[in-house]
Structure formats: structure tokens, C-alpha cells
XYZ file of C-alpha atoms in Angstrom:
111
model
C 27.675 15.474 6.276
C 25.773 14.902 9.552
C 24.223 11.302 10.241
C 21.048 10.930 8.045
C 17.957 10.088 9.696
C 16.371 6.639 9.013
C 12.727 7.607 8.345
C 11.271 10.545 7.086
C 7.769 11.417 8.021
C 5.107 11.974 5.405
C 4.601 15.649 4.769
C 1.615 17.907 4.519
C 2.102 20.631 1.813
C -0.451 22.932 3.302
C 1.240 22.956 6.658
C 4.573 23.155 4.737
C 3.282 26.376 2.821
C 2.500 28.028 6.156
C 5.964 27.241 7.553
C 7.487 28.364 4.326
C 5.674 31.673 4.499
C 6.854 32.149 8.225
C 10.436 30.773 8.082
C 11.703 30.724 4.235
C 10.046 33.509 2.382
C 12.122 36.344 3.614
C 15.157 34.880 1.760
C 13.711 32.466 -0.837
C 10.790 32.331 -3.339
C 9.481 29.439 -5.518
C 9.145 31.710 -8.722
C 11.482 31.186 -11.534
C 14.220 33.774 -12.193
C 13.765 35.551 -8.702
C 16.997 35.506 -6.500
C 16.653 37.316 -3.149
C 18.969 37.057 -0.191
C 18.971 33.214 -1.151
C 18.405 31.595 -4.556
C 15.054 30.911 -6.074
C 13.890 27.416 -5.318
C 11.895 27.111 -8.515
C 13.375 23.859 -10.228
C 15.043 22.704 -6.907
C 14.410 19.118 -7.206
C 16.955 17.205 -9.470
C 19.173 20.328 -9.573
C 22.885 20.477 -8.276
C 23.716 22.573 -5.344
C 25.139 25.931 -6.120
C 23.957 26.162 -9.697
C 21.104 28.844 -9.871
C 22.161 31.370 -12.442
C 22.660 34.864 -11.337
C 23.016 33.924 -7.713
C 26.428 34.394 -5.923
C 26.818 31.060 -4.006
C 29.474 30.232 -1.391
C 32.323 28.028 -2.579
C 31.094 25.340 -0.179
C 27.554 25.500 -1.893
C 29.050 25.272 -5.274
C 31.525 22.523 -4.580
C 29.176 20.465 -2.523
C 27.983 18.291 -5.325
C 24.428 17.327 -3.770
C 21.658 16.758 -6.160
C 18.528 18.068 -4.337
C 15.776 15.447 -3.883
C 13.268 15.001 -1.012
C 15.694 13.246 1.033
C 18.756 15.485 0.572
C 16.602 18.537 1.213
C 14.929 16.934 4.262
C 18.446 16.140 5.726
C 19.704 19.727 4.900
C 16.997 21.307 6.462
C 17.626 20.036 9.820
C 20.963 22.050 10.276
C 22.026 23.594 6.833
C 25.312 24.849 8.379
C 26.179 20.923 9.397
C 25.193 19.622 6.178
C 27.163 22.159 4.010
C 29.820 23.561 6.176
C 30.775 27.108 4.814
C 27.310 27.893 3.530
C 26.066 31.378 3.479
C 22.445 30.176 4.491
C 21.974 31.740 8.182
C 18.799 29.727 8.757
C 19.537 27.345 11.944
C 17.089 24.676 10.538
C 13.821 23.059 11.484
C 14.532 21.027 14.744
C 11.083 18.942 14.278
C 11.090 16.239 11.483
C 7.705 16.753 10.784
C 8.197 20.562 9.930
C 11.137 19.471 7.684
C 8.785 16.907 5.937
C 6.060 19.514 5.550
C 8.346 22.280 4.115
C 9.667 19.531 1.491
C 6.208 18.547 0.634
C 5.177 21.986 -0.068
C 8.447 22.705 -2.109
C 7.697 19.549 -4.024
C 4.331 20.904 -5.077
C 5.301 24.601 -5.480
C 8.633 24.041 -7.358
């Protein structure tokens, strides 16, 4: 796993909702039981990686053993392929720390 950043900025859920719609919605939803190209994000926080029923995860995701919380998701969203080598997720990540924090804040409210 890549080196973790020391301080996570405070996120703005409203800004995160806009970023989610622009950059994430084509593959993910926050509604329960709906998988698209990526798995539903409903119930994400506290869930182990690779465990959404009905979604065909990569072996890397199933075996990662990550419990999603605000910090692990923030770190993952920087460079998903570096955080979980072998993941199917093609998104390159959010370079800006504030963008990652905003998306995490949105998902914390929406999921």
C-alpha cells in the first residue's frame, strides 16, 4: 500500500456530491442493491473490501482485507490501483486532497 498522508482535510459533502456526479456516478451508485460497472457504495463504511453481494470483484479486491472507513477510503481515492494493486477499478484517482475529503464526506452522508 502507498504511504498514507498525515492529515486529512475536512470535507464538504455538497462539493463531494458534485464531484461524485462528475467522476464516480458513471460506475457507482449509493442506492442499496444496485451494481453497475462498479459495486454499489451503499453501506460502504465498516464493510470489508470485495464483499458486495452480486458483484464480481477482482481477486485483489476480495483478498485486500480492507475495512472501509473515512481514512482508508481517503487514502484509496488518491490512487486506487496503487492502494490495491490488481483492482479492476480504472479510475486514476483524485489528485487534490480536498477533492478526496469532499467525496468521502458526501459518501459518509449518502451511504
